[in-house]
Structure formats: structure tokens, C-alpha cells
Amino acid sequence: MEVTRLTATDAARAARVLGEVRASTLDGRPSKPAPRPAIRESWGRMVRGGVDPDHDFRSDLLGRDEVERRRRTSRLRHVLPVLREGLLSLADTTQHIMMVADADARVLWREGSTAVLRKADGQGLGIGSDWREEVVGTNGVGTPLVSRQAVQVFSAEHFVRALHPWTCTGAPIVDPRDGRLLGAVDISGPLETLHPSTLALVDSVAKLAQAHLRELHLISLEQLRAVAAPVLARIGGRAIAVDRDGWTAAVTGMPYTSRIALPKSLSPGRCRLPALGPCTVEPLPAGWLIRPVAEPASATAATHITLDVSHPRGWTVTVAGCAGSWTHELTPRHAELLYLLALHRDGRSASALADDMFGDPARTVTIRAEMSRVRRYLGPFLDHRPYRFTERADVEVLLPESPLDLLPHSVAPGVVRARSGVPGGAPGGAPGRLLGADGRAGHERAGPNL
């Protein structure tokens, strides 16, 4: 059923039909029409997570100081003018509100129809409210953050009954530099105000916001480059100038790399970086000057690598060895690649990995490019021909409690096989330890299916 078409002519009937679909699905009975794929998958996550479809979803709001702190540190603050220009006119004329939430699904900004804002306040959906799927159920903020795609949720498509009077349309906003989630933008209002074009509009405005962030990034690197270039020309030897997030502005005496993995807290002085080894660090305006220094080679020792894919978003790899430990946040594609390499400790050729990732063994150029990026922070622990973790890497993978929650955004065939328990895709035969989030080996239960 095309929900938006039916809603355009008869919103009340559409709501009744979707209510019947929801009731049948939650009772374990087949429904006709079936829920849309994005909604069905979200409902499945809600059932497996034990979300009560009839509970009061309101949670504690963030305090004003915490909201302000998150606003100051979020890159979303740079795109508010773009979001307002693209969406607030729609919100004002159609009795909607615009909400902008961070990657934790916490609402940081909210504007639009005064009447609808009051209605949202009455349901505990104010500034600082928590819109994660596991708290609010299927919705226009939390669901796009998990699925990483624009989603429209109409009336009874909301898993929690209290949201049935609403229609919500949201899209994720990702950092164009590395694909990490920054948050989501959502347009919400009374169910009878749904328009078929709202989904495309919200998705387009979110992409405009990402393009604006890319432009700001390039401008900031150019400004840093203007400051760093004369410094690099004077000092000679190997050196690299990077911004606060490790993106390269200028380099001398060494191969160019677009980004250097930096620890979360970096200060002037000596340190050891994953890609460069021992270095000296000096501050630059809005960045760092990093100079590799020689150090006697230490004895080879086993390194413990922990790949954490136990959450629906926010995946990390942590490396612990004799020189200390560091953690790197993974992009969606790198999380998929490293999971597949951990699954196949004997290694994968470029064509086999392309088949695992894209269902097309011919896409080896893409695989080699992505693996080149992975090697920038994990280079010492990866072999190639075939691609695999080195023998001295002790690899541990933290998995979600249910295999159905493994990298839920992913459509990579190798990950899909692992989620469904198809032979060859299950983690049981991998030499590296694959542990559930609670420390139990492997996937112990599949959970209910929708």
C-alpha cells in the first residue's frame, strides 16, 4: 500500500488501515497490506528490544546546561541556517515543527508552529527529549539514525500508540568528511497534514546541509594551510599540519595522507600516534604541527584489537599493546569491512571481499581504496594478498545480543548472511574471539521475527 497516496485523499482511512496492519503484525498474524520495509524492520527491532507499544514513552529531558554544551560542540550548529531556510516555511504553513537532534537522538533545536510546539510539550517532547528508537519506538528521528536513510512515519506506523496522532518525516545528517552520523532533522505535525512530497524535501535539505559542511571543511583547511605552509618550509624534515580532527592541510618530507588518527585528547609535547609512531606535537591556529621522530624499534609483541559492533550505531576499534591503547570511531563501511575480516581470519581476496560487501566480485577497485583508508589507522595490524589481520593481532569482536541487530544499516551480503545465520556467514568458525555485548561467545539467541 502507498501510504502517502491514501493519506492525500483520506488521512482518517489511512490511519485506520495502518492501525489494523500494526495490530495484526504485533499479534504475529500476516497482514494485508504488509507494513513498508523500513517500518517492518524498525518494528522488528522494537519487539526484540522489548519496547512496550502501549507504554508512556516520555523520559527525562536534558538539563539546560547539557543542552547548551551539546549545541556548542555539535557540528549541526553550522547548518541551522540551511535547515531553517529549507524547512521552516513548510513548518509554518502546514502546522508542523522542525526538530534537530544529535547522534544520540536528543533534540537540541526545535522551531515551528506554536500550537504544535505546545502539543509536543504536553507529551514530553521538548528540547532535550530522547527520541531513540528503544525509548520512543519507531519515529522520525531515532529510526533514520539507525537505518541511515530518510524515513516517513505516519500515524499507526509509530510503534508506540501515543504517537499515532502524529506524522513524522526525518533524515539523517552525516559528516561528509568520514560518513559519521551527526544527527537527524525531522518535520512533525498532526497526521492529517502529511504531504507526499515531504519525504523528498526533508531528504534534500539534509543533503544540502551536508554539502554546506563539506564547503566549510575545505575553507577551514585552506586557512590552516596558509598558516602552516611557511612553517613547514622553514623546518625541513618530515612534518604534517592537521586540523583538530586530524585532517591534513599540508605535508612535507613524507607521503600525503588525507587524515591522521588522533587521540581524543592531544596536547603539545611527545606522543605516539598509530600511523606515525613517536612524534612531537606543536599547536597551530585551529590545528597541530606533527613531526615524526626516530625511536629504537621495540620487540614485537601481540596486540589486542577489540572491534565493537554491539550497538546499532557508534562502532569502534580499540588497539591495546605495549605502547598503550587508543580507540578509533568507525564509519559504516569500515565497520562492515573489519567485521568481515574478523569473521574470516584466514583472509579474503579483493574479489571475495567485494562480493561480501557489494555482491559484485568485480568491484575490487572500491575495496582496495577503502582498505587503503583502513590501513591509515590499522596498517601495522593488517596484511594484504589476501586481506587479513596479522598473526600477532589478537582480535575480539563485541556483538549485539541478537544477530538480527548486527549493523542494522548494512546491506552488504556478507553481513546479511551473518544476521540471518546462513552457513558461511555465521561467526562461529572464526579464529578470532567473537563475543556478545555481555561477554558470551557468539550469537546465542535470534529473538522474535517480524
Short mmCIF file of C-alpha atoms in Angstrom, two decimals:
data_model
loop_
_atom_site.label_atom_id
_atom_site.label_comp_id
_atom_site.label_asym_id
_atom_site.label_seq_id
_atom_site.Cartn_x
_atom_site.Cartn_y
_atom_site.Cartn_z
CA MET A 1 0.00 0.00 0.00
CA GLU A 2 1.27 3.51 -0.83
CA VAL A 3 0.54 5.29 2.44
CA THR A 4 1.16 8.78 1.15
CA ARG A 5 -1.31 8.36 -1.74
CA LEU A 6 -4.09 7.17 0.52
CA THR A 7 -3.30 9.88 3.06
CA ALA A 8 -3.50 12.60 0.42
CA THR A 9 -7.17 11.76 -0.13
CA ASP A 10 -8.33 10.28 3.16
CA ALA A 11 -5.97 10.59 6.16
CA ALA A 12 -8.51 9.12 8.58
CA ARG A 13 -8.97 5.97 6.50
CA ALA A 14 -5.23 5.61 6.06
CA ALA A 15 -4.77 5.79 9.84
CA ARG A 16 -7.41 3.08 10.36
CA VAL A 17 -5.82 0.78 7.79
CA LEU A 18 -2.38 1.21 9.35
CA GLY A 19 -3.84 0.57 12.79
CA GLU A 20 -5.14 -2.79 11.54
CA VAL A 21 -1.77 -3.59 9.96
CA ARG A 22 0.02 -2.79 13.23
CA ALA A 23 -2.40 -4.85 15.34
CA SER A 24 -2.07 -7.89 13.06
CA THR A 25 1.71 -7.68 12.94
CA LEU A 26 2.10 -7.34 16.71
CA ASP A 27 -0.22 -10.32 17.17
CA GLY A 28 2.01 -12.39 14.87
CA ARG A 29 -0.63 -12.60 12.12
CA PRO A 30 0.07 -11.79 8.46
CA SER A 31 -1.43 -8.51 7.39
CA LYS A 32 -2.61 -7.25 4.05
CA PRO A 33 -1.31 -4.81 3.13
CA ALA A 34 2.07 -5.57 4.72
CA PRO A 35 3.98 -2.83 6.54
CA ARG A 36 6.53 -0.97 4.47
CA PRO A 37 10.06 -2.49 4.67
CA ALA A 38 11.58 0.36 6.72
CA ILE A 39 8.69 0.21 9.18
CA ARG A 40 8.70 -3.61 9.38
CA GLU A 41 12.42 -3.65 10.16
CA SER A 42 12.01 -0.99 12.84
CA TRP A 43 9.09 -2.86 14.44
CA GLY A 44 11.27 -5.96 14.49
CA ARG A 45 13.94 -4.07 16.43
CA MET A 46 11.30 -2.83 18.87
CA VAL A 47 9.94 -6.33 19.52
CA ARG A 48 13.43 -7.78 20.00
CA GLY A 49 14.31 -4.91 22.32
CA GLY A 50 11.20 -5.42 24.43
CA VAL A 51 9.70 -1.96 23.80
CA ASP A 52 6.12 -1.79 25.11
CA PRO A 53 3.87 -0.46 22.30
CA ASP A 54 1.42 0.95 24.87
CA HIS A 55 3.88 2.48 27.35
CA ASP A 56 4.34 6.14 28.23
CA PHE A 57 7.49 6.91 26.27
CA ARG A 58 8.36 10.19 28.00
CA SER A 59 11.83 10.32 29.51
CA ASP A 60 13.82 12.84 31.50
CA LEU A 61 14.81 15.91 29.49
CA LEU A 62 18.43 17.00 29.39
CA GLY A 63 19.22 19.94 31.64
CA ARG A 64 19.72 23.37 30.11
CA ASP A 65 23.49 23.32 30.71
CA GLU A 66 23.87 19.93 29.00
CA VAL A 67 21.76 21.05 26.04
CA GLU A 68 23.94 24.15 25.65
CA ARG A 69 27.11 22.08 25.91
CA ARG A 70 25.90 19.74 23.17
CA ARG A 71 24.88 22.67 20.99
CA ARG A 72 28.33 24.25 21.30
CA THR A 73 30.16 21.03 20.40
CA SER A 74 27.83 19.76 17.65
CA ARG A 75 28.72 20.43 14.02
CA LEU A 76 24.99 20.68 13.40
CA ARG A 77 25.13 24.26 14.70
CA HIS A 78 26.82 25.23 11.42
CA VAL A 79 23.88 24.04 9.28
CA LEU A 80 20.96 25.52 11.22
CA PRO A 81 20.56 28.39 8.68
CA VAL A 82 20.35 25.84 5.84
CA LEU A 83 17.76 23.75 7.69
CA ARG A 84 15.70 26.77 8.65
CA GLU A 85 15.68 28.19 5.14
CA GLY A 86 14.68 24.86 3.62
CA LEU A 87 12.10 23.63 6.13
CA LEU A 88 10.72 26.33 8.42
CA SER A 89 8.47 27.84 5.73
CA LEU A 90 6.87 24.39 5.36
CA ALA A 91 6.53 24.04 9.12
CA ASP A 92 4.87 27.43 9.50
CA THR A 93 2.30 26.89 6.75
CA THR A 94 1.38 23.25 7.45
CA GLN A 95 1.23 23.18 11.27
CA HIS A 96 4.49 21.31 11.63
CA ILE A 97 7.57 21.71 13.79
CA MET A 98 11.18 21.20 12.81
CA MET A 99 13.39 19.30 15.25
CA VAL A 100 17.16 18.87 15.02
CA ALA A 101 18.64 16.09 17.15
CA ASP A 102 22.21 14.95 17.73
CA ALA A 103 23.58 11.45 17.11
CA ASP A 104 22.19 10.34 20.50
CA ALA A 105 18.70 11.33 19.27
CA ARG A 106 18.50 14.16 21.80
CA VAL A 107 16.55 17.16 20.49
CA LEU A 108 18.81 20.23 20.58
CA TRP A 109 16.79 22.68 18.49
CA ARG A 110 13.05 22.89 17.84
CA GLU A 111 11.07 25.53 15.94
CA GLY A 112 7.80 25.93 14.05
CA SER A 113 4.06 26.08 14.70
CA THR A 114 3.32 27.44 18.18
CA ALA A 115 0.24 25.22 18.58
CA VAL A 116 2.15 22.08 17.62
CA LEU A 117 5.05 23.04 19.91
CA ARG A 118 2.60 23.24 22.82
CA LYS A 119 1.16 19.84 21.87
CA ALA A 120 4.68 18.33 21.80
CA ASP A 121 5.48 19.88 25.19
CA GLY A 122 2.38 18.21 26.62
CA GLN A 123 3.75 14.83 25.59
CA GLY A 124 7.23 15.44 26.99
CA LEU A 125 8.81 16.03 23.58
CA GLY A 126 10.59 19.29 24.35
CA ILE A 127 14.19 20.45 24.00
CA GLY A 128 16.49 17.79 25.38
CA SER A 129 13.99 14.93 24.88
CA ASP A 130 15.22 11.46 23.95
CA TRP A 131 13.98 10.16 20.57
CA ARG A 132 15.96 6.93 20.39
CA GLU A 133 14.00 4.02 18.94
CA GLU A 134 14.48 1.99 22.11
CA VAL A 135 12.83 4.82 24.10
CA VAL A 136 10.16 6.27 21.79
CA GLY A 137 9.72 3.39 19.36
CA THR A 138 9.60 3.85 15.57
CA ASN A 139 9.79 7.60 14.88
CA GLY A 140 11.16 10.23 12.51
CA VAL A 141 14.33 10.91 14.49
CA GLY A 142 15.50 7.63 16.01
CA THR A 143 14.60 5.42 13.03
CA PRO A 144 16.61 7.45 10.44
CA LEU A 145 19.58 7.37 12.83
CA VAL A 146 19.51 3.55 12.86
CA SER A 147 18.58 2.93 9.21
CA ARG A 148 20.75 5.82 7.92
CA GLN A 149 18.07 6.77 5.41
CA ALA A 150 15.18 9.22 5.23
CA VAL A 151 12.00 7.77 6.75
CA GLN A 152 8.39 8.91 6.92
CA VAL A 153 6.35 7.51 9.81
CA PHE A 154 2.59 8.05 9.57
CA SER A 155 0.10 7.56 12.40
CA ALA A 156 -0.02 3.86 13.43
CA GLU A 157 3.36 3.21 11.79
CA HIS A 158 4.69 4.63 15.07
CA PHE A 159 5.32 1.61 17.26
CA VAL A 160 4.17 3.38 20.44
CA ARG A 161 0.45 4.14 20.45
CA ALA A 162 0.80 7.61 22.00
CA LEU A 163 2.41 8.88 18.78
CA HIS A 164 -0.40 7.73 16.45
CA PRO A 165 -1.86 11.26 16.12
CA TRP A 166 1.46 12.38 14.56
CA THR A 167 3.17 12.18 11.23
CA CYS A 168 6.97 12.43 11.35
CA THR A 169 9.43 12.75 8.47
CA GLY A 170 13.13 12.66 9.22
CA ALA A 171 16.51 12.24 7.54
CA PRO A 172 19.98 11.58 8.96
CA ILE A 173 22.73 14.17 8.63
CA VAL A 174 26.21 12.68 8.30
CA ASP A 175 29.63 14.24 8.43
CA PRO A 176 30.68 14.48 4.74
CA ARG A 177 34.32 14.03 5.75
CA ASP A 178 34.00 10.48 7.03
CA GLY A 179 30.34 9.40 6.98
CA ARG A 180 29.81 9.53 10.74
CA LEU A 181 26.34 10.35 12.00
CA LEU A 182 25.94 13.88 13.32
CA GLY A 183 22.22 13.66 13.98
CA ALA A 184 18.88 13.99 12.23
CA VAL A 185 16.39 16.63 11.13
CA ASP A 186 12.68 15.94 11.43
CA ILE A 187 9.41 17.61 10.43
CA SER A 188 6.47 16.54 12.61
CA GLY A 189 2.83 17.53 12.83
CA PRO A 190 -0.76 16.29 13.03
CA LEU A 191 -1.41 13.15 10.95
CA GLU A 192 -3.85 14.92 8.60
CA THR A 193 -1.08 17.31 7.44
CA LEU A 194 1.05 14.66 5.74
CA HIS A 195 2.05 15.55 2.17
CA PRO A 196 3.60 13.11 -0.35
CA SER A 197 6.49 15.47 -1.15
CA THR A 198 7.61 15.99 2.46
CA LEU A 199 9.95 12.97 2.50
CA ALA A 200 11.83 14.10 -0.62
CA LEU A 201 12.04 17.68 0.68
CA VAL A 202 13.45 16.71 4.09
CA ASP A 203 15.97 14.34 2.50
CA SER A 204 17.09 17.03 0.03
CA VAL A 205 17.52 19.67 2.74
CA ALA A 206 19.57 17.22 4.83
CA LYS A 207 21.86 16.65 1.84
CA LEU A 208 22.17 20.43 1.34
CA ALA A 209 23.26 20.67 4.97
CA GLN A 210 25.93 18.03 4.35
CA ALA A 211 27.17 19.91 1.27
CA HIS A 212 27.44 23.08 3.38
CA LEU A 213 29.53 21.22 5.96
CA ARG A 214 31.84 19.98 3.21
CA GLU A 215 32.33 23.53 1.98
CA LEU A 216 33.12 24.77 5.48
CA HIS A 217 35.65 21.94 5.92
CA LEU A 218 37.50 22.85 2.73
CA ILE A 219 37.58 26.53 3.68
CA SER A 220 39.00 25.76 7.15
CA LEU A 221 41.71 23.51 5.68
CA GLU A 222 42.69 26.24 3.22
CA GLN A 223 43.02 28.72 6.07
CA LEU A 224 45.17 26.30 8.08
CA ARG A 225 47.27 25.58 5.00
CA ALA A 226 48.03 29.28 4.58
CA VAL A 227 49.36 29.40 8.14
CA ALA A 228 51.24 26.07 8.03
CA ALA A 229 52.94 26.34 4.64
CA PRO A 230 55.66 28.83 5.65
CA VAL A 231 56.28 26.93 8.89
CA LEU A 232 56.83 23.65 7.01
CA ALA A 233 59.12 25.40 4.53
CA ARG A 234 61.40 26.58 7.35
CA ILE A 235 61.74 23.45 9.49
CA GLY A 236 62.66 20.84 6.85
CA GLY A 237 62.47 17.12 7.50
CA ARG A 238 59.21 15.22 7.94
CA ALA A 239 56.18 17.10 9.18
CA ILE A 240 52.44 17.34 8.71
CA ALA A 241 49.91 20.05 9.60
CA VAL A 242 46.44 18.80 10.54
CA ASP A 243 43.28 20.34 11.94
CA ARG A 244 41.86 19.45 15.35
CA ASP A 245 40.22 16.34 13.91
CA GLY A 246 43.37 15.12 12.13
CA TRP A 247 42.51 16.20 8.56
CA THR A 248 45.63 17.12 6.61
CA ALA A 249 46.18 20.71 5.50
CA ALA A 250 49.83 20.46 4.43
CA VAL A 251 52.67 17.94 4.46
CA THR A 252 56.40 17.88 3.75
CA GLY A 253 59.04 15.14 3.55
CA MET A 254 56.54 12.27 3.75
CA PRO A 255 53.70 10.73 1.71
CA TYR A 256 50.42 12.62 1.74
CA THR A 257 47.53 11.09 3.67
CA SER A 258 44.15 12.77 3.97
CA ARG A 259 43.81 12.16 7.70
CA ILE A 260 45.84 11.14 10.73
CA ALA A 261 44.09 9.31 13.56
CA LEU A 262 44.47 11.44 16.69
CA PRO A 263 43.69 10.55 20.30
CA LYS A 264 40.62 12.25 21.78
CA SER A 265 42.84 14.40 23.98
CA LEU A 266 46.02 15.66 22.32
CA SER A 267 48.41 18.15 23.88
CA PRO A 268 51.77 19.66 22.88
CA GLY A 269 54.80 17.51 23.51
CA ARG A 270 55.80 13.96 22.68
CA CYS A 271 53.28 11.24 21.93
CA ARG A 272 52.82 8.10 19.86
CA LEU A 273 50.32 8.13 17.01
CA PRO A 274 49.04 4.93 15.33
CA ALA A 275 50.06 5.98 11.81
CA LEU A 276 53.34 7.77 12.56
CA GLY A 277 54.79 6.24 15.71
CA PRO A 278 56.64 8.57 18.12
CA CYS A 279 56.06 12.25 17.32
CA THR A 280 56.40 15.75 18.67
CA VAL A 281 53.25 17.87 18.61
CA GLU A 282 53.11 21.68 18.43
CA PRO A 283 49.96 23.83 18.32
CA LEU A 284 48.86 25.78 15.27
CA PRO A 285 45.81 28.03 14.95
CA ALA A 286 42.89 25.55 14.76
CA GLY A 287 45.28 22.62 14.34
CA TRP A 288 48.55 20.85 15.07
CA LEU A 289 52.04 20.58 13.63
CA ILE A 290 53.17 16.95 13.96
CA ARG A 291 56.80 15.84 13.42
CA PRO A 292 57.70 12.13 13.48
CA VAL A 293 60.86 11.37 15.46
CA ALA A 294 63.17 8.36 15.43
CA GLU A 295 62.97 5.80 18.22
CA PRO A 296 64.62 2.40 18.62
CA ALA A 297 62.37 -0.39 17.45
CA SER A 298 60.70 -2.29 20.28
CA ALA A 299 60.36 -6.03 20.41
CA THR A 300 57.42 -7.47 18.55
CA ALA A 301 54.54 -8.28 20.88
CA ALA A 302 50.98 -9.41 20.44
CA THR A 303 48.42 -6.63 20.16
CA HIS A 304 44.83 -6.93 21.33
CA ILE A 305 42.26 -5.47 18.94
CA THR A 306 38.64 -5.07 20.04
CA LEU A 307 36.04 -4.42 17.35
CA ASP A 308 32.81 -3.21 18.96
CA VAL A 309 29.75 -3.62 16.72
CA SER A 310 27.38 -4.35 19.58
CA HIS A 311 25.36 -1.14 19.12
CA PRO A 312 23.05 -0.05 16.28
CA ARG A 313 25.37 2.92 15.68
CA GLY A 314 28.66 4.24 17.03
CA TRP A 315 31.08 1.39 16.22
CA THR A 316 34.71 1.47 17.35
CA VAL A 317 38.01 -0.37 17.11
CA THR A 318 40.36 -0.30 20.11
CA VAL A 319 44.02 -1.29 19.87
CA ALA A 320 45.92 -2.16 23.05
CA GLY A 321 49.62 -3.02 23.07
CA CYS A 322 52.88 -2.39 24.84
CA ALA A 323 52.79 1.28 23.81
CA GLY A 324 49.35 1.90 25.31
CA SER A 325 45.86 1.84 23.84
CA TRP A 326 43.74 4.01 21.56
CA THR A 327 40.23 3.91 20.14
CA HIS A 328 39.06 4.90 16.68
CA GLU A 329 35.41 5.50 15.74
CA LEU A 330 34.45 3.64 12.56
CA THR A 331 32.48 4.74 9.54
CA PRO A 332 29.66 2.37 8.49
CA ARG A 333 31.71 0.89 5.64
CA HIS A 334 34.82 0.40 7.74
CA ALA A 335 32.73 -1.31 10.43
CA GLU A 336 31.48 -3.73 7.76
CA LEU A 337 34.96 -4.37 6.36
CA LEU A 338 36.59 -5.01 9.72
CA TYR A 339 33.74 -7.27 10.82
CA LEU A 340 34.14 -9.34 7.66
CA LEU A 341 37.91 -9.58 8.16
CA ALA A 342 37.39 -10.67 11.77
CA LEU A 343 34.89 -13.24 10.53
CA HIS A 344 37.39 -14.66 8.01
CA ARG A 345 40.71 -14.72 9.89
CA ASP A 346 42.30 -16.76 7.11
CA GLY A 347 41.85 -13.71 4.86
CA ARG A 348 39.83 -12.58 1.87
CA SER A 349 40.99 -11.68 -1.60
CA ALA A 350 39.92 -8.32 -3.03
CA SER A 351 37.32 -10.03 -5.22
CA ALA A 352 35.95 -12.13 -2.34
CA LEU A 353 35.72 -9.05 -0.14
CA ALA A 354 33.98 -7.16 -2.97
CA ASP A 355 31.47 -10.00 -3.20
CA ASP A 356 30.96 -9.87 0.59
CA MET A 357 30.47 -6.10 0.52
CA PHE A 358 28.60 -5.44 -2.73
CA GLY A 359 27.57 -8.81 -4.16
CA ASP A 360 29.89 -8.00 -7.08
CA PRO A 361 33.39 -9.55 -7.13
CA ALA A 362 34.42 -7.13 -9.89
CA ARG A 363 34.38 -4.10 -7.56
CA THR A 364 37.95 -4.64 -6.42
CA VAL A 365 38.99 -1.02 -7.06
CA THR A 366 36.49 0.19 -4.44
CA ILE A 367 37.68 -2.43 -1.96
CA ARG A 368 41.34 -1.51 -2.44
CA ALA A 369 40.54 2.18 -1.97
CA GLU A 370 38.60 1.52 1.27
CA MET A 371 41.24 -0.84 2.62
CA SER A 372 43.86 1.81 1.90
CA ARG A 373 41.88 4.15 4.16
CA VAL A 374 41.58 1.50 6.87
CA ARG A 375 45.34 0.94 6.78
CA ARG A 376 45.90 4.59 7.72
CA TYR A 377 44.98 3.72 11.31
CA LEU A 378 45.33 -0.08 11.38
CA GLY A 379 48.20 -0.52 8.91
CA PRO A 380 50.61 -2.38 11.22
CA PHE A 381 47.93 -4.97 12.03
CA LEU A 382 46.67 -5.76 8.51
CA ASP A 383 48.15 -7.92 5.77
CA HIS A 384 47.13 -7.99 2.12
CA ARG A 385 47.09 -10.65 -0.59
CA PRO A 386 44.83 -11.72 1.00
CA TYR A 387 43.46 -9.01 3.24
CA ARG A 388 43.50 -10.19 6.85
CA PHE A 389 44.55 -9.31 10.38
CA THR A 390 48.18 -10.18 11.07
CA GLU A 391 49.08 -13.24 13.11
CA ARG A 392 50.20 -11.08 16.06
CA ALA A 393 46.78 -9.40 16.27
CA ASP A 394 44.53 -10.95 18.91
CA VAL A 395 41.10 -9.95 17.60
CA GLU A 396 37.96 -9.76 19.72
CA VAL A 397 34.56 -8.75 18.33
CA LEU A 398 31.76 -7.49 20.57
CA LEU A 399 28.43 -8.44 19.00
CA PRO A 400 24.85 -7.40 19.72
CA GLU A 401 22.78 -9.75 21.81
CA SER A 402 20.66 -10.72 18.79
CA PRO A 403 22.26 -11.38 15.36
CA LEU A 404 19.34 -9.51 13.79
CA ASP A 405 20.73 -6.30 15.35
CA LEU A 406 24.18 -6.67 13.77
CA LEU A 407 25.00 -3.47 11.81
CA PRO A 408 21.30 -2.88 11.07
CA HIS A 409 22.03 -0.28 8.38
CA SER A 410 24.12 -2.73 6.33
CA VAL A 411 23.01 -4.35 3.07
CA ALA A 412 26.42 -5.97 2.49
CA PRO A 413 25.73 -9.62 1.54
CA GLY A 414 28.36 -10.93 3.97
CA VAL A 415 26.77 -9.04 6.87
CA VAL A 416 23.25 -10.01 5.80
CA ARG A 417 24.31 -13.67 5.83
CA ALA A 418 25.70 -13.28 9.34
CA ARG A 419 22.47 -11.65 10.52
CA SER A 420 20.36 -14.46 9.08
CA GLY A 421 22.65 -17.26 10.29
CA VAL A 422 23.28 -18.60 6.77
CA PRO A 423 26.18 -21.11 6.71
CA GLY A 424 29.36 -19.28 5.84
CA GLY A 425 28.06 -16.07 7.34
CA ALA A 426 27.86 -17.10 10.99
CA PRO A 427 30.77 -16.14 13.24
CA GLY A 428 31.19 -19.48 14.93
CA GLY A 429 34.19 -20.70 12.93
CA ALA A 430 36.31 -17.56 13.06
CA PRO A 431 39.65 -17.94 14.85
CA GLY A 432 39.26 -14.50 16.49
CA ARG A 433 37.02 -14.38 19.53
CA LEU A 434 33.58 -13.06 18.71
CA LEU A 435 31.75 -12.15 21.88
CA GLY A 436 28.29 -10.81 22.60
CA ALA A 437 27.96 -7.46 24.37
CA ASP A 438 27.50 -9.35 27.64
CA GLY A 439 30.70 -11.36 27.08
CA ARG A 440 29.04 -14.57 25.86
CA ALA A 441 30.56 -16.20 22.83
CA GLY A 442 28.76 -15.79 19.53
CA HIS A 443 25.08 -15.15 18.91
CA GLU A 444 23.14 -17.16 21.44
CA ARG A 445 19.58 -16.22 20.55
CA ALA A 446 17.89 -14.93 17.45
CA GLY A 447 14.89 -13.25 19.08
CA PRO A 448 11.40 -12.94 17.58
CA ASN A 449 10.99 -12.19 13.91
CA LEU A 450 8.59 -9.85 12.18
#
